[in-house]
Amino acid sequence: MSTQILEKTLMELSHAGRVGVTLPESDVPRSAERPPAALLRDELPLPELSQLDVVRHFTRLSQLNWSIDTHMYPLGSCTMKLNPKVNDAIAATPAFAEAHPMQPAEDVQGALAVMHGLQRMLAEITGMDACSLAPLAGAQGELAAVLVIKAYLESIGEHRTTIVVPDSAHGTNPATASMAGFDVVAVKPQPDGDMDLDALRAALEEHGPTVAALMITLPSTLGLFDRNIVRIAEMVHAHGALMYGDGANLNAMLGQVKPGDLGFDAMHINLHKTFSQPHGGGGPGAGPIVVSARLAPFLPSPHVEQVDGRYALADPPHGIGRLGAFHGNFGVLLRAYAYIRSLGADGLRAISEAAVLNANYVQARLRGAYDLAHDRTCMHEVLFSGRRQKAHGAKTLDIAKRMIDYGYHPPTIYFPLVVDEALMIEPTESETKETLDAFCDAMLEIAREAETQPELLREAPHAAPLRRLDEATAARKPILRW
Amino acid sequence: MSTQILEKTLMELSHAGRVGVTLPESDVPRSAERPPAALLRDELPLPELSQLDVVRHFTRLSQLNWSIDTHMYPLGSCTMKLNPKVNDAIAATPAFAEAHPMQPAEDVQGALAVMHGLQRMLAEITGMDACSLAPLAGAQGELAAVLVIKAYLESIGEHRTTIVVPDSAHGTNPATASMAGFDVVAVKPQPDGDMDLDALRAALEEHGPTVAALMITLPSTLGLFDRNIVRIAEMVHAHGALMYGDGANLNAMLGQVKPGDLGFDAMHINLHKTFSQPHGGGGPGAGPIVVSARLAPFLPSPHVEQVDGRYALADPPHGIGRLGAFHGNFGVLLRAYAYIRSLGADGLRAISEAAVLNANYVQARLRGAYDLAHDRTCMHEVLFSGRRQKAHGAKTLDIAKRMIDYGYHPPTIYFPLVVDEALMIEPTESETKETLDAFCDAMLEIAREAETQPELLREAPHAAPLRRLDEATAARKPILRW
Amino acid sequence: MTTETQDATTPAAGPAAEAPAVQHPYIPLTDDDRAAMLATVGAASTADLFADIPAPHRLPALDLPDALSELELLQAMQALGANNRVATERACFLGAGAYRHFRPSIVEPLVMRGEFLTSYTPYQPEVSQGTLQTIFEFQSLVCALTGMDVANAGMYDGASALAEACLMACAVTGRRRIAVSDRVHPHWLDVVRGYARGRGIAVDALPHGEFTLTGEHACLAVAQPDFFGRVSADAGVWGEAAHAAGALFVVAADPVSLGLYRAPADYGADVVVAEGQALGVPLSYGGPYVGMFACRERFIRQMPGRIVGQTADLDGRRGYVLTLQTREQHIRRERATSNICTSQQLIALATAVHLAALGPRGLRRVAELCYEKAHYAAAALDALPGYAVERDEPFFHEFVVRTPRPPAEINRALMERGIIGGLDVSDLLRHRMLLCVTEMNTRAEIDALATALEELA
Amino acid sequence: MTTETQDATTPAAGPAAEAPAVQHPYIPLTDDDRAAMLATVGAASTADLFADIPAPHRLPALDLPDALSELELLQAMQALGANNRVATERACFLGAGAYRHFRPSIVEPLVMRGEFLTSYTPYQPEVSQGTLQTIFEFQSLVCALTGMDVANAGMYDGASALAEACLMACAVTGRRRIAVSDRVHPHWLDVVRGYARGRGIAVDALPHGEFTLTGEHACLAVAQPDFFGRVSADAGVWGEAAHAAGALFVVAADPVSLGLYRAPADYGADVVVAEGQALGVPLSYGGPYVGMFACRERFIRQMPGRIVGQTADLDGRRGYVLTLQTREQHIRRERATSNICTSQQLIALATAVHLAALGPRGLRRVAELCYEKAHYAAAALDALPGYAVERDEPFFHEFVVRTPRPPAEINRALMERGIIGGLDVSDLLRHRMLLCVTEMNTRAEIDALATALEELA
Ligand SMILES: Cc1ncc(COP(=O)(O)O)c(C=O)c1O
Ligand SMILES: Cc1ncc(COP(=O)(O)O)c(C=O)c1O
């Protein structure tokens, strides 16, 4: 019965004349003023489907996805944790879902109270002084923060043009630096995974007064807490540069340490990682930034302020302006607010503890079978290298695809780029020990298979809706629409 | 990777200490009055799961189901049609979902208006005089209607003890008759599928004044509209008995004919068939009954009445009492009300037309390959016999299981009992011609396979989550709980 | 630049533009589909397909309101809904068989998944394991709560479950008379009477606690807590009395109370029924709810309703099927144990998800909160001049208050203050009101109730 | 029978009972799990795992509100929500970039299915075909609406899509100056300026309609309809002007208007962006929304954002993958076309479901209803003493009214009458209000608005 098509496209399901929903007739007299004919379109080639076909199409498509709600999804750097349904329920209540972004502040005090509360809570959790909720995702948070740094430096007459980025950094870091008009200087980690202080010193000295900031991820994208972080901040500050923290890995630090205490000047936070916003197959997320006091006047618009017990939207005095049409991804902010209020300080601390314990447990159970990138206590994720398996004829990609056959979503692979055949596992705090054990058992079995029958891995997955896809042709001869 | 278990049970997933949701602390002082220790339980062996495990468990289980939202589901006699999501949305609004059944009528005028409107609309659609929404499913509607008939007959001094039921009837008909304290006399259909008038006459004459009613399904469970229905009603009435209609097949008659016009005295309606209430894997449904004027005083409680523009719950003067704790399956009634209002008279008529055309189309396309039980225009469903395929070595059960491999839910099989190897297909109005064509192509292919490789059918399904299940052992050595 | 002229054929704004005949989203057939299909069928028109209907009765007029578009429908329903004064923004102290409890947010999105919502009774187990396993789990949870050996897949509601339990007792004992406590919910008693009348079985409603049975009685049915909220320590004695008379002991329990109180199996119940609504099901003006039905193992072949059993497929993989079907109407027809067919599966599922989320700690906590808050409220009300709480027996989360004025009057005044009062039970006991307090009632609400009642004394 | 004594160890009602340490439902690890795992890890306590954090900074105090149980959280959020005065039970005439439109009921249950909601960006195509195919369909739908050749998987919102379009124009043309109409939404203009400032690109905000470009301009960006709701017949001329200057013509369109009005491709657009919110997405106080981004085929390798392409698996079965990834940050790093990574996929999905439900007839009908009702409203308001509608150019569903009093005052008075008025644009044009009318506004609402404004004149 294997069909050539898992599910037809909407256009293939279309049949002229069908409709998926009824709309009312007009209840006003037809206006005598007609739109100029020249402005009107004559064809609108949208698909035409019955309601059942629309429902069935998207329901069937959904089943082709794996997700947190169906599978363990240990994607390193992505924090695929439980997405509590209560947060969705709150976001769907008309009191929030129907609030119009252009309503006067007096009519949306509830929404503003949530935003104000979240600004405060995020600043508190990170130990920073001020927060902006405007950025619409992590990368936009990075951009906003770097622009804030730039504006601040310009305000004190510094025209610095370089940003130092470890070469283990996430791709958005260098891409952001360049979007903000900076040159990027890369530094390598030392063998133990911490930043190479000599390399940093050399970079700072070589680029000297042009260095605006160091963009550093904490815990690092190697899953490690850099033991020299305070020293690094001192070195950066000594050169008049600022410390930018990529907060994508904040899940490891909740209530354990505040980046603000370590010398960070600015940081973005991925609400769609640490704060349980569902990923939605690629968003929406939100990337609030938190900054130290000296950067606060430069935050983007709008900022929520409280005056005489009333909340209002305000423009920071020297702000970098807007990042999107309105006030940030409010529905996401609302979920994050609800999440933090569901946990409180102790709950957040327990989250980090469990996330870190889980990662170390996976590390302990798998260290015999897979090479560790760095053999030390990891934080919320553990980084292996598939080089041993590669030698047997099964690459990291093959290991990843084989995991699908065992019912586990593959981890992040080939990132960070600095580790050969990287395989980065982030179990999060949401999985049970039983699930972790079954997962580790499967990984151990796969390691055995890699030795004895690597072709099994090379041809995997065997039990997914599709076998491996031809990505090369897709890129060479792009078919991007029906 | 084939595991022995598709999904663990909740109890297998349980681990002492886990919780799926948080609950508040008490905000009142602890009462000095303690419950007597002897009344308290000490163990409560419920499963203990984290929230993610609960979500994942039920999400994964759901995916093991086929449903209208995912597959064509042409189950004869079940009217598996589109279940519009707008009706679910309405039923979920707090204004209805949070109404308490014991609130005074003045505080639930909205709910009562819906019920009153539905009573009226169902009576209008069926051409009857009065309606009760109290029955909680079709079978309870049957019971209610038969008790109403009994009460009516007793009120006029008739103590009749027999109900005539065609032997093609749904099992609930005879079971109901017996629950209501009647003896059942069966009559057979004639070869063309209509009721055998001679047999009916004989039965009426033999049981004479003890016959309380004829329970007849229209269109019949053979998918046919009995051409003698008016004559039948006359005969039944001539014997002082009443005409009871099983309205499970009303989907064929909306706006085409009113049972009340044909001489029916009482009838139940399955809102979970004709009126789009989702089946929910086996309910909830609702089985309102409609009756002629002489039966109205005997309807169950409560009945919604309108007095001076206000709605109120009332007890019919000689009513048979309550069928459930409250007023019927209100959420189901609400959906049916919304469904009728979405369609209006023309829309309902178009539903029946399409349902009947679809069934006849399937009949026309498959009549060459499968034997028809009755070769004539069918109504909303078409009844085949698998006897030809059985001769080749593939029973109707095998055909049904093979359909799963082609992605179609099997039709109703081995019902009605009077047709050998019955295979009853009800496509409903909700499927497109394309879907019907693909379905018929698959059925034709299966007919070919039945001839050439019947073992393929006997071993089917090959592509479902499980292969055939051992029902005999399940019944012989029942394991009914963990 | 305003243009006033426009070619009449331009596909233009406004309803006056001649749109092609609009299809309905619930009916995919288009005119061309219809034509092609009629040709295959060999009919000239769809009307021909209805030729078997006697001509004088065809195409009757249907006097129904005009069809509404989806937007208009939603607006119309919102307008109707606005005429309900519900608990969402009010304090609610009404119980009496339907209870307002906290429903964890995970319940609804899981239960409403299309695969659960839009599937039929699981006749084809290979493609229905989702529903089947959840039923197996529901049965197991009901057993855990009640302490009984076996449970079925659920009944229409608690009341009809009680009625079926009594009928089953008759089938088991071969007797034709049943005894029921008069403190069973009056509506439930009415349902029992109706079902019994059908089968010609006599019903004795006995004064609560004074249960004198004879050898004619098939069962004694009691409610624990009873309709007035009281939990009796004598239940074990009643069970013994029933057994001494050769009758079954049938207990109607509140499932939330079972988070705290003894399982009916422990005090001798042979059949336990319950209204499942309190476990994660919205009030929804009285339904759909679900009846729980559990009993001793020896009655399994006399149980009504669907039952799911565990088995294995051809490859030995565990699976579930509908089982013991020879009890049922589709096999046994007039000799079936009950006529029940479609039941309330989706609601049973909701209770299973609810219990899975709560777990034993959660359910106990809910029961404790109910207990504490109800007792706090009772103490507060009892202290009010003109009011007196009936406290002769221990209660769980409902209690009866004597009121200085007719309860209906008081309730109207409470509604004006945003409070849904208790049930007026004056028809049973003069100037009495039955109040219910659950974990949903905050202390502030209870205090506000007390203040309001004081003012209304 | 009231019992006052109770063994302190009885598992009893009330919070004072010593419950075992409560687990949080979001964290499944129990104490025994933790102990076993620490043993495997070889650590004495979880604290040991954090030893790399400098000791003085470990375990800082966190000043956060106490944790709320789910019920308390819902109550707290309901209380906060009650401080919003939203359109649910009010007439709303506010637009200005976020629009209240009818959302078919099928959209939400489909979009919120866990498999869509809780999956990541589809990096593993074998187990992500659901998301991938819906992106492919979204891209195709955006092309159909705009008339363009290709579209990406969506941007953060319409405003940032416009900014990225301008940056792309710079990359394509190698120029470092962009021209933008001053009738683009002012917030959007601000976003464009911000993005441009980062890359050191100059922005010229040109008076609408008077677009004098030079050989330095990478693009001309306009909004159609413009911020004041006007639809211009001159767009083709502007496109030619842009092309004559060697610049790209970038159009920001309203997607609902495209149900009625010409596709921007027809009048020369090289890039079309749009805010997708109007297509099935709740207002949600400004987000999450989704930006649509479409362009001519020749720019595909310079486009920002994710793109999905069709391909086949090893068995030749059709499938979809993320493609052209060498444009993106995770491959190209500082030379990527944009830094965008996580975008707004679920919202893109909502717009796709919405469009699939509406189809071409539905979208046209919505656009027609907007047109008719807005024009009915404009005529009614224009007739009021003291008010004047600016009608120098044709408009779609938004228009500007001159008011006799400051619009803020009027809006406050309207709110008291249950009406959410238009946007106060006095900062741009004295005593002016920008009103929006959609299919959601009934004639009765519009009449009520007119009556209210008349009273407030
Ligand atoms: C370390 C790191 N930094 C930044 C980002 C970018 O965040 P976003 O995808 O929300 O733009 C990610 C997420 O993918 C990340 O893992
Ligand atoms: C013909 C017929 N009559 C009666 C019934 C009984 O209806 P219900 O299942 O709602 O009790 C059914 C449904 O199964 C049926 O098909």
Short mmCIF file of N, CA and C in Angstrom, two decimals, chain A residues 145-154 156 158-165 177 180-185 203-204 207-215 236-237 239-244 265-266 294-295:
data_model
loop_
_atom_site.label_atom_id
_atom_site.label_comp_id
_atom_site.label_asym_id
_atom_site.label_seq_id
_atom_site.Cartn_x
_atom_site.Cartn_y
_atom_site.Cartn_z
N ALA A 145 20.13 43.80 21.63
CA ALA A 145 21.12 44.04 22.69
C ALA A 145 22.40 44.62 22.10
N VAL A 146 22.80 44.12 20.96
CA VAL A 146 24.03 44.63 20.35
C VAL A 146 23.83 46.07 19.89
N LEU A 147 22.62 46.37 19.38
CA LEU A 147 22.33 47.75 19.00
C LEU A 147 22.29 48.65 20.23
N VAL A 148 21.79 48.12 21.33
CA VAL A 148 21.79 48.89 22.58
C VAL A 148 23.23 49.19 23.01
N ILE A 149 24.06 48.18 22.92
CA ILE A 149 25.48 48.37 23.28
C ILE A 149 26.12 49.42 22.38
N LYS A 150 25.81 49.30 21.11
CA LYS A 150 26.36 50.25 20.14
C LYS A 150 25.91 51.68 20.47
N ALA A 151 24.60 51.81 20.75
CA ALA A 151 24.07 53.14 21.06
C ALA A 151 24.71 53.69 22.35
N TYR A 152 24.87 52.81 23.32
CA TYR A 152 25.49 53.23 24.57
C TYR A 152 26.92 53.70 24.31
N LEU A 153 27.67 52.89 23.58
CA LEU A 153 29.07 53.25 23.33
C LEU A 153 29.15 54.57 22.57
N GLU A 154 28.24 54.73 21.60
CA GLU A 154 28.25 55.99 20.86
C GLU A 154 27.93 57.16 21.79
N ILE A 156 28.77 57.55 24.72
CA ILE A 156 29.94 57.98 25.49
C ILE A 156 31.12 58.23 24.55
N GLU A 158 32.32 56.48 22.07
CA GLU A 158 33.18 55.36 21.64
C GLU A 158 32.64 54.79 20.34
N HIS A 159 33.48 54.71 19.35
CA HIS A 159 33.02 54.13 18.08
C HIS A 159 33.75 52.83 17.82
N ARG A 160 33.24 51.82 18.44
CA ARG A 160 33.89 50.51 18.39
C ARG A 160 33.22 49.66 17.32
N THR A 161 34.00 48.87 16.63
CA THR A 161 33.50 48.22 15.41
C THR A 161 33.64 46.71 15.41
N THR A 162 34.14 46.16 16.48
CA THR A 162 34.42 44.72 16.48
C THR A 162 33.70 44.02 17.62
N ILE A 163 33.24 42.82 17.34
CA ILE A 163 32.70 41.99 18.41
C ILE A 163 33.45 40.66 18.40
N VAL A 164 33.83 40.23 19.58
CA VAL A 164 34.54 38.96 19.70
C VAL A 164 33.52 37.87 19.99
N VAL A 165 33.61 36.80 19.23
CA VAL A 165 32.65 35.70 19.35
C VAL A 165 33.41 34.38 19.37
N ALA A 177 26.00 40.11 14.93
CA ALA A 177 27.07 41.11 15.00
C ALA A 177 27.18 41.81 13.66
N ALA A 180 24.37 44.16 12.90
CA ALA A 180 24.47 45.39 13.68
C ALA A 180 25.67 46.22 13.23
N GLY A 181 26.32 45.76 12.19
CA GLY A 181 27.39 46.56 11.60
C GLY A 181 28.75 46.32 12.21
N PHE A 182 28.94 45.21 12.90
CA PHE A 182 30.23 44.93 13.53
C PHE A 182 31.02 43.90 12.74
N ASP A 183 32.32 44.00 12.85
CA ASP A 183 33.19 42.92 12.37
C ASP A 183 33.28 41.86 13.47
N VAL A 184 33.47 40.63 13.02
CA VAL A 184 33.52 39.53 13.98
C VAL A 184 34.94 38.98 14.09
N VAL A 185 35.38 38.86 15.32
CA VAL A 185 36.67 38.21 15.57
C VAL A 185 36.39 36.95 16.38
N ALA A 203 43.17 38.55 21.31
CA ALA A 203 42.17 39.21 20.48
C ALA A 203 41.89 40.61 20.98
N LEU A 204 41.74 40.71 22.31
CA LEU A 204 41.44 42.02 22.88
C LEU A 204 42.59 42.97 22.62
N HIS A 207 42.75 43.83 18.76
CA HIS A 207 41.70 44.72 18.26
C HIS A 207 41.45 45.87 19.20
N GLY A 208 42.10 45.79 20.31
CA GLY A 208 42.13 46.85 21.30
C GLY A 208 40.88 47.69 21.42
N PRO A 209 41.01 48.97 21.20
CA PRO A 209 39.89 49.88 21.47
C PRO A 209 38.74 49.74 20.48
N THR A 210 38.87 48.89 19.48
CA THR A 210 37.72 48.74 18.58
C THR A 210 36.76 47.68 19.08
N VAL A 211 37.13 46.95 20.12
CA VAL A 211 36.24 45.88 20.57
C VAL A 211 35.08 46.45 21.38
N ALA A 212 33.88 46.20 20.87
CA ALA A 212 32.67 46.69 21.56
C ALA A 212 32.22 45.72 22.62
N ALA A 213 32.30 44.44 22.29
CA ALA A 213 31.76 43.46 23.23
C ALA A 213 32.30 42.07 22.95
N LEU A 214 32.21 41.27 23.99
CA LEU A 214 32.37 39.83 23.83
C LEU A 214 30.96 39.23 23.88
N MET A 215 30.63 38.41 22.88
CA MET A 215 29.35 37.69 22.91
C MET A 215 29.66 36.29 23.37
N VAL A 236 37.39 41.74 29.70
CA VAL A 236 36.60 42.47 28.71
C VAL A 236 36.37 43.90 29.18
N HIS A 237 35.95 44.02 30.41
CA HIS A 237 35.69 45.36 30.94
C HIS A 237 36.94 46.20 30.98
N HIS A 239 39.14 46.32 28.92
CA HIS A 239 39.36 46.91 27.61
C HIS A 239 38.24 47.85 27.20
N GLY A 240 37.37 48.18 28.14
CA GLY A 240 36.29 49.12 27.81
C GLY A 240 35.19 48.49 27.00
N ALA A 241 35.24 47.17 26.86
CA ALA A 241 34.20 46.49 26.09
C ALA A 241 33.14 45.95 27.04
N LEU A 242 32.04 45.49 26.46
CA LEU A 242 30.94 45.01 27.28
C LEU A 242 30.77 43.50 27.15
N MET A 243 30.13 42.94 28.15
CA MET A 243 29.88 41.50 28.17
C MET A 243 28.45 41.23 27.74
N TYR A 244 28.34 40.55 26.61
CA TYR A 244 27.03 40.16 26.13
C TYR A 244 26.83 38.67 26.36
N ASP A 265 26.71 42.55 31.02
CA ASP A 265 26.07 43.85 30.82
C ASP A 265 24.75 43.72 30.09
N ALA A 266 24.63 42.69 29.28
CA ALA A 266 23.41 42.52 28.50
C ALA A 266 23.27 41.05 28.17
N ARG A 294 23.45 50.98 33.10
CA ARG A 294 23.97 51.98 32.16
C ARG A 294 23.39 51.80 30.77
N LEU A 295 22.90 50.61 30.46
CA LEU A 295 22.34 50.38 29.13
C LEU A 295 20.84 50.65 29.07
#
